[in-house]
Short mmCIF file of C-alpha atoms in Angstrom, two decimals:
data_model
loop_
_atom_site.label_atom_id
_atom_site.label_comp_id
_atom_site.label_asym_id
_atom_site.label_seq_id
_atom_site.Cartn_x
_atom_site.Cartn_y
_atom_site.Cartn_z
CA UNK A 1388 182.35 282.34 244.78
CA UNK A 1389 181.73 285.70 243.15
CA UNK A 1390 185.22 286.15 241.76
CA UNK A 1391 184.95 282.86 239.91
CA UNK A 1392 182.44 284.18 237.44
CA UNK A 1393 185.01 284.68 234.72
CA UNK A 1394 186.30 281.43 233.37
CA UNK A 1395 189.50 280.95 231.49
CA UNK A 1396 188.75 279.30 228.22
CA UNK A 1397 191.19 277.77 225.78
CA UNK A 1398 190.71 275.98 222.50
CA UNK A 1399 192.94 273.00 221.83
CA UNK A 1400 193.18 271.83 218.24
CA UNK A 1401 194.53 268.40 219.13
CA UNK A 1402 196.23 266.17 221.72
CA UNK A 1403 199.56 268.00 221.42
CA UNK A 1404 197.94 271.33 222.26
CA UNK A 1405 196.02 269.75 225.12
CA UNK A 1406 199.31 268.46 226.53
CA UNK A 1407 200.81 271.89 226.08
CA UNK A 1408 198.04 273.55 228.07
CA UNK A 1409 198.58 270.87 230.71
CA UNK A 1410 202.29 271.65 230.74
CA UNK A 1411 201.73 275.35 231.25
CA UNK A 1412 199.22 274.69 234.00
CA UNK A 1413 201.58 272.16 235.57
CA UNK A 1414 204.36 274.73 235.89
CA UNK A 1415 202.12 276.87 238.08
CA UNK A 1416 201.19 274.12 240.54
CA UNK A 1417 202.28 274.15 244.17
CA UNK A 1418 202.51 271.34 246.74
CA UNK A 1419 199.04 270.63 248.06
CA UNK A 1420 197.29 271.64 244.85
CA UNK A 1421 194.57 269.36 243.55
CA UNK A 1422 193.56 269.55 239.92
CA UNK A 1423 190.16 268.12 239.04
CA UNK A 1424 189.73 267.00 235.45
CA UNK A 1425 186.26 266.82 233.96
CA UNK A 1426 185.25 265.41 230.62
CA UNK A 1427 183.66 262.37 229.07
CA UNK A 1428 185.44 259.19 228.06
CA UNK A 1429 187.92 260.06 225.32
CA UNK A 1430 187.85 263.82 226.00
CA UNK A 1431 191.60 263.90 226.58
CA UNK A 1432 191.97 263.85 230.36
CA UNK A 1433 194.92 261.48 230.43
CA UNK A 1434 196.46 263.47 227.58
CA UNK A 1435 196.30 266.58 229.74
CA UNK A 1436 197.81 264.69 232.70
CA UNK A 1437 200.80 263.85 230.49
CA UNK A 1438 201.40 267.57 229.97
CA UNK A 1439 201.05 268.39 233.65
CA UNK A 1440 203.42 265.54 234.53
CA UNK A 1441 206.02 266.81 232.09
CA UNK A 1442 206.01 270.15 233.90
CA UNK A 1443 206.80 268.23 237.10
CA UNK A 1444 209.82 266.59 235.53
CA UNK A 1445 208.31 263.30 234.42
CA UNK A 1446 208.64 261.75 231.00
CA UNK A 1447 205.18 261.93 229.52
CA UNK A 1448 205.67 258.47 228.04
CA UNK A 1449 205.71 257.13 231.60
CA UNK A 1450 202.30 258.57 232.30
CA UNK A 1451 199.62 256.18 231.12
CA UNK A 1452 196.01 255.61 232.02
CA UNK A 1453 195.40 255.20 235.75
CA UNK A 1454 191.96 253.63 235.35
CA UNK A 1455 193.40 250.23 236.17
CA UNK A 1456 195.31 251.18 239.31
CA UNK A 1457 193.00 254.10 240.27
CA UNK A 1458 195.91 255.83 242.01
CA UNK A 1459 199.39 256.01 240.50
CA UNK A 1460 202.03 257.70 242.62
CA UNK A 1461 205.17 259.14 241.05
CA UNK A 1462 208.38 259.58 242.90
CA UNK A 1463 208.81 263.29 242.15
CA UNK A 1464 209.39 266.08 244.60
CA UNK A 1465 206.74 266.93 245.68
CA UNK A 1466 205.17 263.53 244.94
CA UNK A 1467 202.80 263.55 241.99
CA UNK A 1468 199.55 261.60 242.14
CA UNK A 1469 197.63 260.59 239.07
CA UNK A 1470 194.18 259.56 240.23
CA UNK A 1471 191.46 258.19 237.97
CA UNK A 1472 188.03 257.68 239.50
CA UNK A 1473 186.50 256.22 236.34
CA UNK A 1474 185.71 252.92 238.03
CA UNK A 1475 184.57 254.41 241.34
CA UNK A 1476 180.83 254.37 241.91
CA UNK A 1477 180.11 255.58 245.43
CA UNK A 1478 181.44 257.80 248.19
CA UNK A 1479 182.06 254.66 250.20
CA UNK A 1480 184.48 253.47 247.57
CA UNK A 1481 186.41 256.71 247.83
CA UNK A 1482 187.16 255.70 251.42
CA UNK A 1483 188.03 252.19 250.35
CA UNK A 1484 190.63 253.27 247.82
CA UNK A 1485 192.35 255.34 250.49
CA UNK A 1486 191.90 258.62 248.59
CA UNK A 1487 191.85 260.81 251.69
CA UNK A 1488 195.22 259.60 252.96
CA UNK A 1489 196.80 260.53 249.65
CA UNK A 1490 195.24 263.98 249.50
CA UNK A 1491 196.22 264.93 253.04
CA UNK A 1492 199.92 265.47 252.48
CA UNK A 1493 201.77 268.05 250.38
CA UNK A 1494 201.41 266.15 247.13
CA UNK A 1495 200.35 267.51 243.79
CA UNK A 1496 197.32 265.55 242.70
CA UNK A 1497 195.43 265.36 239.44
CA UNK A 1498 192.05 263.65 239.61
CA UNK A 1499 190.30 262.39 236.50
CA UNK A 1500 186.51 262.11 236.83
CA UNK A 1501 186.73 264.57 239.73
CA UNK A 1502 182.95 264.98 239.79
CA UNK A 1503 182.83 261.69 241.65
CA UNK A 1504 184.74 263.13 244.59
CA UNK A 1505 184.31 266.91 244.48
CA UNK A 1506 181.60 267.02 247.14
CA UNK A 1507 183.87 265.19 249.56
CA UNK A 1508 187.05 267.15 248.86
CA UNK A 1509 187.41 270.00 251.31
CA UNK A 1510 190.32 271.75 249.58
CA UNK A 1511 189.54 274.13 246.75
CA UNK A 1512 190.03 272.41 243.43
CA UNK A 1513 191.60 273.75 240.30
CA UNK A 1514 188.94 272.65 237.87
CA UNK A 1515 189.80 271.82 234.29
CA UNK A 1516 186.87 270.99 232.07
CA UNK A 1517 187.53 269.42 228.71
CA UNK A 1518 184.72 269.43 226.20
CA UNK A 1519 184.99 267.75 222.81
CA UNK A 1520 183.97 270.10 219.99
CA UNK A 1521 184.74 267.65 217.21
CA UNK A 1522 187.05 264.69 216.75
CA UNK A 1523 190.20 266.67 217.57
CA UNK A 1524 189.17 270.07 218.87
CA UNK A 1525 188.55 270.54 222.59
CA UNK A 1526 187.25 273.47 224.58
CA UNK A 1527 189.20 273.66 227.82
CA UNK A 1528 187.90 275.72 230.72
CA UNK A 1529 189.84 276.52 233.89
CA UNK A 1530 188.07 277.50 237.08
CA UNK A 1531 188.70 277.68 240.79
CA UNK A 1532 191.79 278.22 242.89
CA UNK A 1533 194.16 280.98 241.72
CA UNK A 1534 192.01 281.48 238.71
CA UNK A 1535 193.19 285.01 238.12
CA UNK A 1536 196.78 283.81 237.69
CA UNK A 1537 195.82 281.66 234.80
CA UNK A 1538 194.85 284.28 232.26
CA UNK A 1539 197.76 283.68 229.97
CA UNK A 1540 198.57 280.05 230.11
CA UNK B 1276 216.69 223.58 243.17
CA UNK B 1277 213.27 224.45 244.58
CA UNK B 1278 211.97 228.01 244.53
CA UNK B 1279 208.76 229.26 246.09
CA UNK B 1280 207.23 232.07 244.05
CA UNK B 1281 204.80 234.61 245.46
CA UNK B 1282 202.77 237.07 243.44
CA UNK B 1283 200.35 239.59 244.94
CA UNK B 1284 200.82 242.36 242.41
CA UNK B 1285 197.19 242.76 241.51
CA UNK B 1286 193.99 240.98 242.46
CA UNK B 1287 195.16 237.37 242.59
CA UNK B 1288 196.98 235.87 245.53
CA UNK B 1289 199.29 233.25 244.10
CA UNK B 1290 202.04 230.94 245.34
CA UNK B 1291 203.90 228.26 243.47
CA UNK B 1292 206.79 225.85 243.80
CA UNK B 1293 208.99 225.46 240.73
CA UNK B 1294 211.96 223.14 240.29
CA UNK B 1295 215.02 224.44 238.45
CA UNK B 1296 213.07 227.27 236.87
CA UNK B 1297 211.24 224.98 234.46
CA UNK B 1298 209.13 222.41 236.27
CA UNK B 1299 205.96 223.53 238.04
CA UNK B 1300 205.31 221.41 241.13
CA UNK B 1301 202.35 223.51 242.27
CA UNK B 1302 200.72 226.75 241.18
CA UNK B 1303 197.93 228.00 243.45
CA UNK B 1304 195.91 231.04 242.47
CA UNK B 1305 193.18 232.52 244.59
CA UNK B 1306 191.21 234.82 242.35
CA UNK B 1307 189.40 237.85 243.67
CA UNK B 1308 187.25 238.39 240.59
CA UNK B 1309 184.03 237.82 242.49
CA UNK B 1310 184.96 240.50 245.02
CA UNK B 1311 185.88 243.10 242.43
CA UNK B 1312 183.15 242.36 239.92
CA UNK B 1313 180.62 244.73 241.44
CA UNK B 1314 183.11 247.59 241.20
CA UNK B 1315 183.77 247.03 237.51
CA UNK B 1316 187.40 246.39 238.24
CA UNK B 1317 189.95 245.97 240.95
CA UNK B 1318 189.65 248.11 244.06
CA UNK B 1319 193.19 248.42 245.44
CA UNK B 1320 192.28 248.71 249.11
CA UNK B 1321 189.97 245.70 248.95
CA UNK B 1322 192.61 243.74 247.08
CA UNK B 1323 195.28 244.23 249.72
CA UNK B 1324 192.96 243.25 252.56
CA UNK B 1325 192.03 240.09 250.72
CA UNK B 1326 195.70 239.28 250.06
CA UNK B 1327 196.37 239.42 253.79
CA UNK B 1328 193.63 236.87 254.40
CA UNK B 1329 194.70 234.60 251.57
CA UNK B 1330 198.48 234.64 251.61
CA UNK B 1331 199.07 232.00 254.31
CA UNK B 1332 196.52 229.46 253.05
CA UNK B 1333 197.71 229.90 249.47
CA UNK B 1334 201.40 229.45 250.33
CA UNK B 1335 200.52 226.52 252.55
CA UNK B 1336 198.63 224.84 249.75
CA UNK B 1337 201.45 225.46 247.27
CA UNK B 1338 203.94 223.74 249.60
CA UNK B 1339 201.57 220.86 250.40
CA UNK B 1340 200.70 220.23 246.75
CA UNK B 1341 204.37 220.21 245.86
CA UNK B 1342 204.96 217.79 248.73
CA UNK B 1343 207.69 219.91 250.29
CA UNK B 1344 208.42 221.90 253.44
CA UNK B 1345 209.85 225.39 253.85
CA UNK B 1346 213.29 223.97 254.68
CA UNK B 1347 213.46 222.26 251.27
CA UNK B 1348 213.47 225.64 249.53
CA UNK B 1349 216.60 227.12 247.99
CA UNK B 1350 214.96 230.51 247.77
CA UNK B 1351 211.77 232.53 247.86
CA UNK B 1352 211.00 234.73 244.89
CA UNK B 1353 208.58 237.55 245.39
CA UNK B 1354 207.13 239.99 242.90
CA UNK B 1355 208.00 243.52 244.08
CA UNK B 1356 206.45 245.50 241.24
CA UNK B 1357 205.00 246.91 239.13
CA UNK B 1358 201.49 246.58 240.50
CA UNK B 1359 199.14 247.90 243.13
CA UNK B 1360 201.32 249.12 245.97
CA UNK B 1361 199.15 247.85 248.82
CA UNK B 1362 198.89 244.43 247.23
CA UNK B 1363 202.61 244.15 246.52
CA UNK B 1364 203.35 245.11 250.11
CA UNK B 1365 201.53 242.03 251.41
CA UNK B 1366 203.54 239.58 249.31
CA UNK B 1367 206.85 241.34 249.99
CA UNK B 1368 206.34 241.57 253.75
CA UNK B 1369 205.30 237.94 253.90
CA UNK B 1370 208.29 236.74 251.86
CA UNK B 1371 210.73 238.87 253.83
CA UNK B 1372 209.42 237.58 257.14
CA UNK B 1373 209.77 233.91 256.15
CA UNK B 1374 213.19 234.45 254.62
CA UNK B 1375 214.35 236.24 257.74
CA UNK B 1376 213.17 233.70 260.27
CA UNK B 1377 214.09 230.59 258.24
CA UNK B 1378 217.33 231.96 256.76
CA UNK B 1379 216.15 231.39 253.20
CA UNK B 1380 217.58 233.57 250.38
CA UNK B 1381 215.11 236.17 249.10
CA UNK B 1382 214.95 237.18 245.46
CA UNK B 1383 212.97 240.05 243.96
CA UNK B 1384 211.27 239.61 240.60
CA UNK B 1385 209.76 242.25 238.35
CA UNK B 1386 206.25 241.20 237.39
CA UNK B 1387 206.99 241.74 233.69
CA UNK B 1388 210.12 239.62 233.97
CA UNK B 1389 207.86 236.93 235.43
CA UNK B 1390 205.59 237.05 232.39
CA UNK B 1391 208.62 236.66 230.14
CA UNK B 1392 209.89 233.63 232.05
CA UNK B 1393 206.49 231.95 232.17
CA UNK B 1394 207.40 230.62 228.74
CA UNK B 1395 210.18 228.52 230.31
CA UNK B 1396 207.60 226.53 232.25
CA UNK B 1397 206.39 224.97 229.02
CA UNK B 1398 208.20 222.24 227.17
CA UNK B 1399 209.79 223.21 224.89
CA UNK B 1400 210.64 226.63 226.22
CA UNK B 1401 212.29 229.33 224.10
CA UNK B 1402 216.03 229.79 223.80
CA UNK B 1403 217.64 233.23 223.76
CA UNK B 1404 217.36 235.65 222.07
CA UNK B 1405 213.64 236.15 221.61
CA UNK B 1406 211.03 238.83 221.31
CA UNK B 1407 208.44 239.09 224.09
CA UNK B 1408 205.04 240.70 223.83
CA UNK B 1409 203.39 241.14 227.21
CA UNK B 1410 199.73 242.13 227.08
CA UNK B 1411 197.52 242.46 230.14
CA UNK B 1412 195.14 244.78 231.94
CA UNK B 1413 198.00 246.91 233.19
CA UNK B 1414 200.68 246.44 230.52
CA UNK B 1415 201.25 246.27 226.82
CA UNK B 1416 204.94 246.10 225.95
CA UNK B 1417 207.43 244.60 223.55
CA UNK B 1418 210.91 243.53 224.64
CA UNK B 1419 214.00 242.06 223.08
CA UNK B 1420 215.28 239.41 225.44
CA UNK B 1421 218.93 238.60 224.80
CA UNK B 1422 219.39 236.55 227.97
CA UNK B 1423 218.56 236.62 231.64
CA UNK B 1424 218.80 240.25 232.78
CA UNK B 1425 219.41 241.47 229.24
CA UNK B 1426 216.18 243.14 228.29
CA UNK B 1427 215.66 245.95 225.84
CA UNK B 1428 212.32 247.68 225.59
CA UNK B 1429 211.16 248.13 222.02
CA UNK B 1430 207.78 249.68 222.70
CA UNK B 1431 204.96 250.02 225.17
CA UNK B 1432 201.55 251.59 225.45
CA UNK B 1433 201.39 255.35 225.63
CA UNK B 1434 197.95 255.39 227.23
CA UNK B 1435 195.67 252.41 227.89
CA UNK B 1436 196.82 248.81 228.09
CA UNK B 1437 195.10 246.40 225.71
CA UNK B 1438 193.34 244.61 228.57
CA UNK B 1439 192.16 247.94 229.89
CA UNK B 1440 190.57 248.69 226.52
CA UNK B 1441 188.70 245.39 226.85
CA UNK B 1442 187.48 246.30 230.33
CA UNK B 1443 186.39 249.80 229.30
CA UNK B 1444 184.58 248.67 226.18
CA UNK B 1445 182.95 245.86 228.13
CA UNK B 1446 181.64 248.46 230.55
CA UNK B 1447 180.33 250.59 227.66
CA UNK B 1448 178.52 247.57 226.28
CA UNK B 1449 177.07 246.75 229.69
CA UNK B 1450 178.93 243.45 229.84
CA UNK B 1451 180.68 243.92 233.17
CA UNK B 1452 184.12 243.06 234.48
CA UNK B 1453 186.43 241.49 233.46
CA UNK B 1454 185.94 242.38 229.83
CA UNK B 1455 188.36 239.98 228.13
CA UNK B 1456 186.59 236.63 228.40
CA UNK B 1457 183.08 237.95 227.74
CA UNK B 1458 184.08 239.98 224.67
CA UNK B 1459 186.15 237.08 223.36
CA UNK B 1460 183.15 234.78 223.67
CA UNK B 1461 180.69 237.20 222.07
CA UNK B 1462 183.11 237.96 219.28
CA UNK B 1463 183.01 234.31 218.14
CA UNK B 1464 179.45 234.90 216.96
CA UNK B 1465 180.02 238.32 215.41
CA UNK B 1466 181.35 239.71 212.17
CA UNK B 1467 184.82 241.23 212.74
CA UNK B 1468 184.44 243.32 209.58
CA UNK B 1469 181.05 244.78 210.54
CA UNK B 1470 182.48 248.01 211.90
CA UNK B 1471 185.81 249.46 210.90
CA UNK B 1472 187.14 250.64 214.25
CA UNK B 1473 190.39 252.60 213.99
CA UNK B 1474 193.75 250.93 214.47
CA UNK B 1475 196.43 253.16 215.96
CA UNK B 1476 199.55 251.74 214.33
CA UNK B 1477 201.86 254.64 215.28
CA UNK B 1478 204.05 253.76 212.29
CA UNK B 1479 207.01 255.76 213.57
CA UNK B 1480 207.56 253.53 216.59
CA UNK B 1481 206.80 250.20 218.26
CA UNK B 1482 204.72 251.91 220.93
CA UNK B 1483 201.03 251.15 221.28
CA UNK B 1484 197.98 253.29 221.86
CA UNK B 1485 194.64 251.79 222.81
CA UNK B 1486 192.80 254.78 224.24
CA UNK B 1487 191.42 255.88 220.87
CA UNK B 1488 189.50 252.68 220.30
CA UNK B 1489 187.31 252.95 223.38
CA UNK B 1490 186.43 256.48 222.24
CA UNK B 1491 185.62 255.11 218.80
CA UNK B 1492 183.33 252.48 220.31
CA UNK B 1493 181.65 255.14 222.44
CA UNK B 1494 181.17 257.43 219.44
CA UNK B 1495 179.81 254.53 217.45
CA UNK B 1496 177.26 253.72 220.14
CA UNK B 1497 176.28 257.38 220.42
CA UNK B 1498 175.81 257.76 216.68
CA UNK B 1499 173.54 254.73 216.64
CA UNK B 1500 171.52 256.23 219.44
CA UNK B 1501 171.17 259.57 217.65
CA UNK B 1502 170.26 258.07 214.30
CA UNK B 1503 167.61 256.04 216.04
CA UNK B 1504 166.13 259.02 217.79
CA UNK B 1505 166.24 261.16 214.64
CA UNK B 1506 164.79 258.47 212.42
CA UNK B 1507 162.10 257.50 214.91
CA UNK B 1508 162.33 253.91 213.78
CA UNK B 1509 159.93 251.88 215.80
CA UNK B 1510 162.11 248.90 216.39
CA UNK B 1511 161.92 246.66 219.35
CA UNK B 1512 165.48 247.21 220.38
CA UNK B 1513 166.89 250.14 222.18
CA UNK B 1514 170.49 250.21 221.11
CA UNK B 1515 171.91 252.65 223.55
CA UNK B 1516 170.02 253.82 226.54
CA UNK B 1517 172.97 255.51 228.19
CA UNK B 1518 176.73 255.37 227.97
CA UNK B 1519 176.92 252.48 230.33
CA UNK B 1520 174.18 250.22 229.21
CA UNK B 1521 173.43 249.09 225.76
CA UNK B 1522 171.39 246.78 224.27
CA UNK B 1523 169.32 244.13 222.76
CA UNK B 1524 171.22 242.71 219.90
CA UNK B 1525 169.72 242.90 216.45
CA UNK B 1526 171.47 242.20 213.19
CA UNK B 1527 169.01 244.00 211.07
CA UNK B 1528 166.28 246.44 211.85
CA UNK B 1529 163.08 244.37 211.64
CA UNK B 1530 161.09 247.32 210.32
CA UNK B 1531 163.31 249.11 207.87
CA UNK B 1532 165.72 246.29 207.11
CA UNK B 1533 168.40 248.82 207.87
CA UNK B 1534 171.66 246.93 208.22
CA UNK B 1535 173.32 249.75 210.07
CA UNK B 1536 171.98 248.16 213.21
CA UNK B 1537 174.74 246.03 214.53
CA UNK B 1538 174.49 243.29 217.04
CA UNK B 1539 176.47 243.32 220.22
CA UNK B 1540 178.49 240.39 218.92
CA UNK B 1541 179.41 242.39 215.78
CA UNK B 1542 180.64 245.25 217.95
CA UNK B 1543 182.61 242.81 220.11
CA UNK B 1544 184.10 241.04 217.09
CA UNK B 1545 185.00 244.29 215.33
CA UNK B 1546 186.56 245.74 218.47
CA UNK B 1547 188.53 242.58 219.11
CA UNK B 1548 189.73 242.50 215.51
CA UNK B 1549 191.07 246.05 215.85
CA UNK B 1550 193.00 245.24 219.04
CA UNK B 1551 194.36 241.94 217.75
CA UNK B 1552 195.36 243.45 214.39
CA UNK B 1553 197.49 246.09 216.06
CA UNK B 1554 199.15 243.65 218.46
CA UNK B 1555 199.94 241.16 215.71
CA UNK B 1556 201.10 243.72 213.13
CA UNK B 1557 203.38 245.51 215.55
CA UNK B 1558 204.90 242.23 216.70
CA UNK B 1559 205.49 241.47 213.04
CA UNK B 1560 207.23 244.82 212.58
CA UNK B 1561 209.42 244.08 215.57
CA UNK B 1562 210.31 240.66 214.14
CA UNK B 1563 211.41 242.32 210.89
CA UNK B 1564 213.26 245.12 212.59
CA UNK B 1565 215.15 242.87 214.98
CA UNK B 1566 215.60 239.92 212.56
CA UNK B 1567 214.46 237.63 215.32
CA UNK B 1568 213.36 234.03 214.98
CA UNK B 1569 211.49 233.42 218.25
CA UNK B 1570 208.54 235.17 219.85
CA UNK B 1571 206.99 234.78 223.30
CA UNK B 1572 203.44 235.98 223.95
CA UNK B 1573 202.29 236.29 227.55
CA UNK B 1574 200.15 238.28 229.98
CA UNK B 1575 196.43 238.07 230.72
CA UNK B 1576 195.33 239.15 227.24
CA UNK B 1577 197.40 236.29 225.81
CA UNK B 1578 194.51 234.13 227.05
CA UNK B 1579 192.42 235.66 224.26
CA UNK B 1580 191.57 233.02 221.66
CA UNK B 1581 191.73 235.34 218.66
CA UNK B 1582 195.09 236.80 219.67
CA UNK B 1583 196.55 233.32 220.16
CA UNK B 1584 195.23 232.22 216.79
CA UNK B 1585 196.35 235.27 214.80
CA UNK B 1586 199.79 235.31 216.44
CA UNK B 1587 200.31 231.67 215.53
CA UNK B 1588 199.23 232.32 211.94
CA UNK B 1589 201.52 235.30 211.61
CA UNK B 1590 204.43 233.36 213.11
CA UNK B 1591 203.85 230.52 210.70
CA UNK B 1592 203.80 232.87 207.71
CA UNK B 1593 207.02 234.50 208.81
CA UNK B 1594 208.69 231.20 209.68
CA UNK B 1595 209.12 232.27 213.28
CA UNK B 1596 208.84 230.02 216.34
CA UNK B 1597 206.10 231.14 218.68
CA UNK B 1598 205.81 230.33 222.37
CA UNK B 1599 202.48 230.98 224.05
CA UNK B 1600 202.19 229.48 227.53
CA UNK B 1601 199.01 227.74 228.67
CA UNK B 1602 196.30 230.18 229.74
CA UNK B 1603 196.92 229.47 233.43
CA UNK B 1604 200.51 230.63 232.94
CA UNK B 1605 199.59 233.68 230.86
CA UNK B 1606 197.34 235.26 233.45
CA UNK B 1607 198.95 236.36 236.71
CA UNK B 1608 200.52 233.46 238.57
CA UNK B 1609 203.37 232.79 240.94
CA UNK B 1610 204.98 229.99 238.93
CA UNK B 1611 206.32 232.60 236.53
CA UNK B 1612 207.75 234.54 239.49
CA UNK B 1613 209.46 231.37 240.74
CA UNK B 1614 210.77 230.64 237.22
CA UNK B 1615 212.36 234.09 236.93
CA UNK B 1616 213.40 233.93 240.59
CA UNK B 1617 215.40 230.78 239.88
CA UNK B 1618 217.44 232.74 237.34
CA UNK B 1619 218.17 235.44 239.91
CA UNK B 1620 219.12 232.83 242.46
CA UNK B 1621 221.62 231.02 240.22
CA UNK B 1622 223.07 234.40 239.23
CA UNK B 1623 223.57 235.19 242.92
CA UNK B 1624 221.25 238.15 242.71
CA UNK B 1625 219.88 237.98 246.26
CA UNK B 1626 217.64 240.74 247.60
CA UNK B 1627 218.12 242.39 250.96
CA UNK B 1628 215.51 242.33 253.68
CA UNK B 1629 215.10 246.06 253.11
CA UNK B 1630 213.36 245.21 249.82
CA UNK B 1631 210.54 247.61 249.10
CA UNK B 1632 207.81 247.14 246.53
CA UNK B 1633 207.21 249.78 243.90
CA UNK B 1634 204.02 250.44 241.99
CA UNK B 1635 205.86 251.89 239.03
CA UNK B 1636 208.85 249.83 237.98
CA UNK B 1637 209.98 249.60 234.37
CA UNK B 1638 211.82 246.39 233.55
#
């Protein structure tokens, strides 16, 4: 995609700022949108999900790690899916967890460890890459769908 | 009064018959650990399929072992959440179907409520009010329990559950799933003071946070890898080959004598100490804050030997009575669902046949 050359880059100085960027991104999401979160263990992916969830009307305290359940569905309108593919190892397992049924409908989905599914996802992802700079600081890059709307998050 | 309990909230299919909410007549648990091991955790879709296969035989065995028939039951208690939605659905549909065709009252039990009432299956059980700490792979929460149905949440995890931290760190160390038992065992041989992993006490509240510690373990492993590469020490061990596989343990570098090389058991012991410290200290804070004299510890992580030991020591120092059910009652089981279900039944809190399970369901 030629227009995707420019990436939107933000620097977060700590978890609260990461949540805040998540919140501002969350407010711009539409039903059917899929956000892919990229970043190593401890980068702050779940922290960002808390911010996104707050924008959708959830209490961020209710949003916890989804590594255990893999898919956590929240009763919002539209439904919000917090998906965490940390434990998933193969494409076959993506079928087994029922991922495709969840992504079909007009939900808003956030997928942690999205690299494990991106080849299989046909919809264009909103990609959020979180890179640790030091213990607290993170470089956050946004790419993909409606990128141009995200200049001033 | 006989109650059949059914729990399919996670990876274990369990059924149990309990008399009067306190006496376990049978408690059958069919574990799926072998199935999920290769995935490094529970795979929801696999779990629900397995529940479908296991539910009848498990319920059958629970009734047979208790020496009773369906018509002897005063009620069927089923766990309807929180848990994996597909798994919960199996137990709920099964319970509803039997209740409907046999005219047996149905009661719905919150899984966390079940963990609280597991303590009543031991003799002596606690009397109200008490503090309950529930720690498992999916939950870490503190409640004030004033009586049946009178629960006040004091704190819960803001990110990872304590058991989840065990599973994630176990994966980092290349020890597989589930992480609790293997880390607990390794930790016995290690030095808990070897590495000072951070403790997130969150002093302003009784909430927990266990996501930082897995990051700390990861950073620790990475720093060991880097220092080894930089220093070019020609030791026989390769401490970290990648994020997911560590290891040949070595207490001391055989060449340089460098003690910064920690054994796997030191890492396990230090990690475990950090988790247990936080759980015990925060329970202690809650005891002080609530001026409470009784504490119940339950959930899968309550099977951890160090946690059991440190909780007992703390309780003794504070002059508080502590109730920790047997390990088989701490991990997921249906006896606890039947025990809590009995309370619902005698309170007349009967569920309708339109009962639906919910994955997310605060107590």
